[in-house]
Coordinates of C-alpha atoms in Angstrom, one line a residue:
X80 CA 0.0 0.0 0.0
X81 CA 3.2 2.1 0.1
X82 CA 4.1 4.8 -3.0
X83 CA 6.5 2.9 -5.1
X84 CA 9.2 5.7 -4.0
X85 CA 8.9 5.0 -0.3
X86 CA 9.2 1.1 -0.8
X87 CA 12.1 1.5 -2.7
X88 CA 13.8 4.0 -0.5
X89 CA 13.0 1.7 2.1
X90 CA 14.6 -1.3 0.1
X91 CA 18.0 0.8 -0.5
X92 CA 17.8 1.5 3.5
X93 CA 17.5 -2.3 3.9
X94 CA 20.3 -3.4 1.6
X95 CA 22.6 -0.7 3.7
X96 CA 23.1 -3.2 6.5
X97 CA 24.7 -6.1 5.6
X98 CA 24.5 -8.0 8.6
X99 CA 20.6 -7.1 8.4
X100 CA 20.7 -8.6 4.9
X101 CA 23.1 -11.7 6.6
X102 CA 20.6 -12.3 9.4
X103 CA 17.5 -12.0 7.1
X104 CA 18.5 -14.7 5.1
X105 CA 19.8 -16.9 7.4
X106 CA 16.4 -16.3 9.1
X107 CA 14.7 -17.5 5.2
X108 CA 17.1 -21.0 5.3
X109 CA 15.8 -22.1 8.5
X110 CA 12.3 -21.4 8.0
X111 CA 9.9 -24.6 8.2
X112 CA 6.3 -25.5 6.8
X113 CA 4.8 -28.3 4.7
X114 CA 5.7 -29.6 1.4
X115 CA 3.5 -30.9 -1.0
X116 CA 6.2 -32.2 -3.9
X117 CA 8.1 -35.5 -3.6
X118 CA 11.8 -34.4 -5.5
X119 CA 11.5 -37.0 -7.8
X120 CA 8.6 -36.1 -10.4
X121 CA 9.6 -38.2 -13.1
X122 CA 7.5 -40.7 -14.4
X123 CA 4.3 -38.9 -15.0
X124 CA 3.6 -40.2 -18.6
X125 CA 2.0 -43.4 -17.8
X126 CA -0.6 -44.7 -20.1
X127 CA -4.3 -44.1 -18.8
X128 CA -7.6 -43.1 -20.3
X129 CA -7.6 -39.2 -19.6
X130 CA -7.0 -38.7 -23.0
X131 CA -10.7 -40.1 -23.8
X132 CA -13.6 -37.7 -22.8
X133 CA -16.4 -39.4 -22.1
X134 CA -20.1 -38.6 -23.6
X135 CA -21.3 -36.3 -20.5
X136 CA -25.3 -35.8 -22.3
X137 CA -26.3 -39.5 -20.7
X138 CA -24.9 -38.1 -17.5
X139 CA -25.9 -34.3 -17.8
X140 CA -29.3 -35.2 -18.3
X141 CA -29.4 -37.8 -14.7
X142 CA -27.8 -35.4 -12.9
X143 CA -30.4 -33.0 -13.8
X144 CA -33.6 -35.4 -13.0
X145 CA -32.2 -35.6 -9.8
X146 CA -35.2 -33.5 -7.2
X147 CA -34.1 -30.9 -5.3
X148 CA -36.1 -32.1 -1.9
X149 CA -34.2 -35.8 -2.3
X150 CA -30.6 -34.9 -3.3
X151 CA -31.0 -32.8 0.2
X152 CA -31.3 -36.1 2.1
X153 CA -28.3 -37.4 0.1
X154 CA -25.3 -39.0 2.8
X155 CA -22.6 -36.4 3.7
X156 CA -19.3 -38.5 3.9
X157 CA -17.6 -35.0 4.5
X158 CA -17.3 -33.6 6.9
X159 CA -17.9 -36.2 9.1
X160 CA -16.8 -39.9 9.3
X161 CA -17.5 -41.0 5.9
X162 CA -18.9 -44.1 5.5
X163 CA -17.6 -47.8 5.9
X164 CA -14.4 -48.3 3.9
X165 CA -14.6 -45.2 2.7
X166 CA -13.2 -41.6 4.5
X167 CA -11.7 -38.1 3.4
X168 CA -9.7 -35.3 4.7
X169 CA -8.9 -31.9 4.2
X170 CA -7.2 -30.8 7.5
X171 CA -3.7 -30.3 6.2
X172 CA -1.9 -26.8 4.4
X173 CA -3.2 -26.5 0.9
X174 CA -5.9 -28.5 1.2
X175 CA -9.8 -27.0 0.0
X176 CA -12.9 -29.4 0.4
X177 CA -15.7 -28.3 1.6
X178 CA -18.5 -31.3 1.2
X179 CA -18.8 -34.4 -0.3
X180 CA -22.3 -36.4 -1.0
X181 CA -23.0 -39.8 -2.3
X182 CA -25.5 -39.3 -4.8
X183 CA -27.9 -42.0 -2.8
X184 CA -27.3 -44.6 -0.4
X185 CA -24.2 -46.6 -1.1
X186 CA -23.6 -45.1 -4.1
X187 CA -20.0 -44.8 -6.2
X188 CA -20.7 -41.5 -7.4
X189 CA -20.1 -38.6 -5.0
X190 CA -20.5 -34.7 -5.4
X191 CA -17.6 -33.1 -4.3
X192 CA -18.4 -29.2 -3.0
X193 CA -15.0 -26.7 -2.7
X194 CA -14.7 -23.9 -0.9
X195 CA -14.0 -20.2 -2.6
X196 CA -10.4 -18.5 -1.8
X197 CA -9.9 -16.5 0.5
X198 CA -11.6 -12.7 0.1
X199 CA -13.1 -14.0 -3.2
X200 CA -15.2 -17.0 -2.4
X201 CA -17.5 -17.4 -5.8
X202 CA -13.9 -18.2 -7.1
X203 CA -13.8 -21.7 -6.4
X204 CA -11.7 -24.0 -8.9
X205 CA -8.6 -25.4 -6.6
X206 CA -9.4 -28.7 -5.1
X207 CA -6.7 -30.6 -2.5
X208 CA -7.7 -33.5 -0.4
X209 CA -6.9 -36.8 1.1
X210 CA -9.5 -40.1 0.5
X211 CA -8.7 -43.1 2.3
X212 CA -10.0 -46.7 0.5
X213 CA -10.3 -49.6 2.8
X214 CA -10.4 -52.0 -0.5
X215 CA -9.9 -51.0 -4.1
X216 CA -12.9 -49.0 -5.1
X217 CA -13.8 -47.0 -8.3
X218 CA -15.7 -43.7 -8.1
X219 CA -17.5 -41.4 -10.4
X220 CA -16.7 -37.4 -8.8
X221 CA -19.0 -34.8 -10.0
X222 CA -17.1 -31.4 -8.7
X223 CA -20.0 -29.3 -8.8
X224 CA -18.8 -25.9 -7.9
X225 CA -16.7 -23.9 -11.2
X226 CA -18.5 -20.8 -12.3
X227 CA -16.5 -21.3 -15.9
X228 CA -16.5 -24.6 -17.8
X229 CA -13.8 -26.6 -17.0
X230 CA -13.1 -27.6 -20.7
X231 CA -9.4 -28.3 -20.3
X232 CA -10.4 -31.1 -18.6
X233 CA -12.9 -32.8 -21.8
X234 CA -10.3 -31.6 -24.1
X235 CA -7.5 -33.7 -22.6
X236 CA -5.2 -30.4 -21.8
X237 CA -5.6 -31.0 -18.5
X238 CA -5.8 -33.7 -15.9
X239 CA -6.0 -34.3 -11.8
X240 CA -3.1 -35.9 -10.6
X241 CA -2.5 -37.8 -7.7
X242 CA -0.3 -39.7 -4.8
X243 CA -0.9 -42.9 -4.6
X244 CA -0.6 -45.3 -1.3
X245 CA 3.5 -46.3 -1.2
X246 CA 4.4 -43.8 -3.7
X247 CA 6.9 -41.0 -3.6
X248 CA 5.8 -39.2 -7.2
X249 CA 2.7 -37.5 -8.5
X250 CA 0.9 -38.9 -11.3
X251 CA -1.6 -38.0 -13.8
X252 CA -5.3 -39.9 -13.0
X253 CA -8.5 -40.0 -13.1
X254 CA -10.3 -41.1 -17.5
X255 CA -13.3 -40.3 -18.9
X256 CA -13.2 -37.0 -18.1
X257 CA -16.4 -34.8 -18.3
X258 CA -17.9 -31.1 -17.9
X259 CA -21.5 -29.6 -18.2
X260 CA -23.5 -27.2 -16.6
X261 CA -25.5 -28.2 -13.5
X262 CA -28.8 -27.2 -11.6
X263 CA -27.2 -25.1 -9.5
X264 CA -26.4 -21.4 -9.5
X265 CA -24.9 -18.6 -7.4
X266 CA -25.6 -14.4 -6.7
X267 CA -28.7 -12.8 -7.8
X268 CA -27.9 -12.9 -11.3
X269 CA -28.3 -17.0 -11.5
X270 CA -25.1 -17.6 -12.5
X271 CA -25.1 -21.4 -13.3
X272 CA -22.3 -23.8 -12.1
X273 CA -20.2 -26.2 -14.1
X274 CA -19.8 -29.9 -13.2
X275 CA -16.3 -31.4 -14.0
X276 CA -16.4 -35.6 -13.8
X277 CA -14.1 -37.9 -14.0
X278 CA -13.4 -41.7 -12.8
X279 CA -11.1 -42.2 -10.0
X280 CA -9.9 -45.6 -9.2
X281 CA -8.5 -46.3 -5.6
X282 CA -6.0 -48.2 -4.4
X283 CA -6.4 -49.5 -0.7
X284 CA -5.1 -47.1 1.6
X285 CA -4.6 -43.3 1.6
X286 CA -4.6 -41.3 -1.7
X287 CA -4.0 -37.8 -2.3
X288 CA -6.4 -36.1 -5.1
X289 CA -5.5 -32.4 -6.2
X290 CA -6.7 -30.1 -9.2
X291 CA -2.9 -30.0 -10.7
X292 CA 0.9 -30.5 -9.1
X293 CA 0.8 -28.8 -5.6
X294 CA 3.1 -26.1 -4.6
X295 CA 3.1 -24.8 -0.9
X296 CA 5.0 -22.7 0.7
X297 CA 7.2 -25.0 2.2
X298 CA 8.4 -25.5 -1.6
X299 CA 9.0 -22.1 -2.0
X300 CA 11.5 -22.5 1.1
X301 CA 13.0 -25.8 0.0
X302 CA 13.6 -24.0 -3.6
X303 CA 15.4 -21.3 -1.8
X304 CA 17.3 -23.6 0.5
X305 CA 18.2 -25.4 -2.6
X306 CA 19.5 -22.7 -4.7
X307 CA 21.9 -21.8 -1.2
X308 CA 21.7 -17.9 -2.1
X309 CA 23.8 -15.2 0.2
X310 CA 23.4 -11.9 1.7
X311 CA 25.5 -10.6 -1.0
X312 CA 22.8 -10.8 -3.6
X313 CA 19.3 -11.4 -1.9
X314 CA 17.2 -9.9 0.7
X315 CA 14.3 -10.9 2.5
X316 CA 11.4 -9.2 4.3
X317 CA 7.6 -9.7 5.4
X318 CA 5.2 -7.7 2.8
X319 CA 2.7 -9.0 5.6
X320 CA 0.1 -11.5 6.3
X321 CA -2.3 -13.0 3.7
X322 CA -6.0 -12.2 4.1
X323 CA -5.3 -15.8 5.9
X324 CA -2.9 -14.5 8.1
X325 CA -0.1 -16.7 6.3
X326 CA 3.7 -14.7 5.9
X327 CA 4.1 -13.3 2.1
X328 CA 7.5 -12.8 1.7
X329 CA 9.4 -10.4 -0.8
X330 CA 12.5 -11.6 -1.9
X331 CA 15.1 -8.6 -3.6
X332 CA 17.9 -10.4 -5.8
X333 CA 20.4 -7.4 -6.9
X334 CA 24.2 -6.8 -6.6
X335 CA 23.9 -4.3 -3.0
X336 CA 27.5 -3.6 -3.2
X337 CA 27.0 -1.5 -6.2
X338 CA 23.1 -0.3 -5.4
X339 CA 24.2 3.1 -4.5
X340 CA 26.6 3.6 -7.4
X341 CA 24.3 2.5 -10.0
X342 CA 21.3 5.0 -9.7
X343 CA 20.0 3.9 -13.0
X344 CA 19.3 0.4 -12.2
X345 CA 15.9 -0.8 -13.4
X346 CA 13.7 -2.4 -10.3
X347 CA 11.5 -5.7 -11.9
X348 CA 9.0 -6.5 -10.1
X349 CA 7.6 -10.1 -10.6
X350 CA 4.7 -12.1 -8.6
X351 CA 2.6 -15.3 -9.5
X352 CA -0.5 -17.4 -8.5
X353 CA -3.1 -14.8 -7.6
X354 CA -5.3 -17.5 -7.2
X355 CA -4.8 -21.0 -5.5
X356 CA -5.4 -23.0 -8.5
X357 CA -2.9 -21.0 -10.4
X358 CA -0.3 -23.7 -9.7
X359 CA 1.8 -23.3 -12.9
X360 CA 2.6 -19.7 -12.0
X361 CA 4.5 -21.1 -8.7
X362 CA 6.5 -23.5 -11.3
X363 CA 7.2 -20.5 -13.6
X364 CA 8.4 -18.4 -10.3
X365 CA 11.0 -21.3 -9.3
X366 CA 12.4 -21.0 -13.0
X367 CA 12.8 -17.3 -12.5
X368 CA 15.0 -18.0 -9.1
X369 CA 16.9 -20.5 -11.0
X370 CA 17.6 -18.3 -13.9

């Protein structure tokens, strides 16, 4: 919220004291939270059926017959215990699920519900959650809560991925992808939702189901730690807390041995993911650090 000149005044007053600089990134290194992304990520290629959408008007057309007054005495599995041989969670960092419904007693197909981001909740698109098989179990997901058609998804572009029990890699998963509009709508204006589908075949155990590759902040640090940067070229400080109270950190990269000298120096500013789902942007910020 500060005018450009007094945050970059403030930035030259920062890089002034080097032992500042020293402790501030020693202070980044040892820093602490969860990560979400095995090292290894190779592998992800494996043969499946995403490529295939499926024929969604059979579907479309069930999932509207369904009455309002019936699908509201549907089984809630979440939150909640879930029902035999069958349980999710969404209690760690990064995860977002709001609800899940089987669609009738017993039944393999489950509405998933998502909660909106933070400050902006009809923007709800970033799904990350934990569902624990007791025996291996297909299911049919209807996520019932995008405001825009998924269509990545029924074009192939796109798939879930997920981390399978005894695995240390992500993997692409989920076939016969789907997306149409649904019954249900949002604001005064009727704004209809979209339903994305897709099969999901379980393993026994615990498997961990997210909209693309998570990134946490616990990456960011491990990137940083990685990369083994020093006081001589980087400098870090609290911008201040998310709208969840989480840290948001601005790193400076820049030669502060010559900052004074070199008045003309061009500041770049550079920020990604504005939204959770916006995953790829994260990936595109840890080429930038590398570069």
């Amino acid at each position: 919220s500060r005018p450009w000149g007094q945050g970059l005044a403030a930035e030259q007053q920062l890089g002034d004291d080097a032992a500042q600089r020293a402790a501030n990134v020693a202070a980044l290194m040892g820093m602490q939270a969860t990560e979400a992304i095995p090292e290894d990520l190779d592998g992800q290629d494996e043969e499946c059926g995403c490529w295939t959408p499926a024929r969604p008007r059979a579907e479309f057309l069930a999932h509207l017959r369904h009455d309002a007054a019936d699908s509201a005495s549907w089984p809630v599995l979440f939150p909640g215990s879930g029902r035999e041989g069958l349980h999710f969670k969404a209690e760690f960092d990064g995860s977002n699920l709001r609800r899940v419904r089987s669609e009738g007693e017993g039944s393999s197909t489950l509405e998933l519900l998502l909660r909106g981001d933070a400050g902006r909740g009809s923007h709800q698109r970033w799904f990350f959650f934990d569902v624990e098989a007791a025996q291996q179990t297909n299911l049919r997901c209807h996520v019932i809560t995008f405001t825009k058609e998924p269509s990545a998804f029924a074009s192939g572009k796109q798939r879930i991925v997920a981390l399978r029990p005894g695995e240390c890699r992500w993997r692409w998963a989920g076939e016969d992808y789907a997306t149409f509009p649904n019954r249900y709508s949002i604001g005064t204006g009727h704004k209809r939702h979209h339903t994305l589908a897709f099969s999901l075949r379980l393993e026994s155990g615990c498997t961990r189901v997210a909209f693309w590759y998570p990134y946490l902040f616990g990456d960011v640090l491990a990137d940083i730690r990685r990369l083994r940067p020093t006081a001589a070229f980087l400098n870090a400080h609290d911008l201040g807390p998310t709208p969840r109270g989480n840290r948001m950190l601005a790193l400076t990269i820049t030669d502060f041995d010559s900052l004074h000298t070199d008045t003309k120096r061009p500041y770049v500013m550079i920020s990604a993911r504005v939204h959770p789902g916006e995953v790829p942007a994260s990936f595109m910020m840890r080429g930038v650090l590398e570069l």
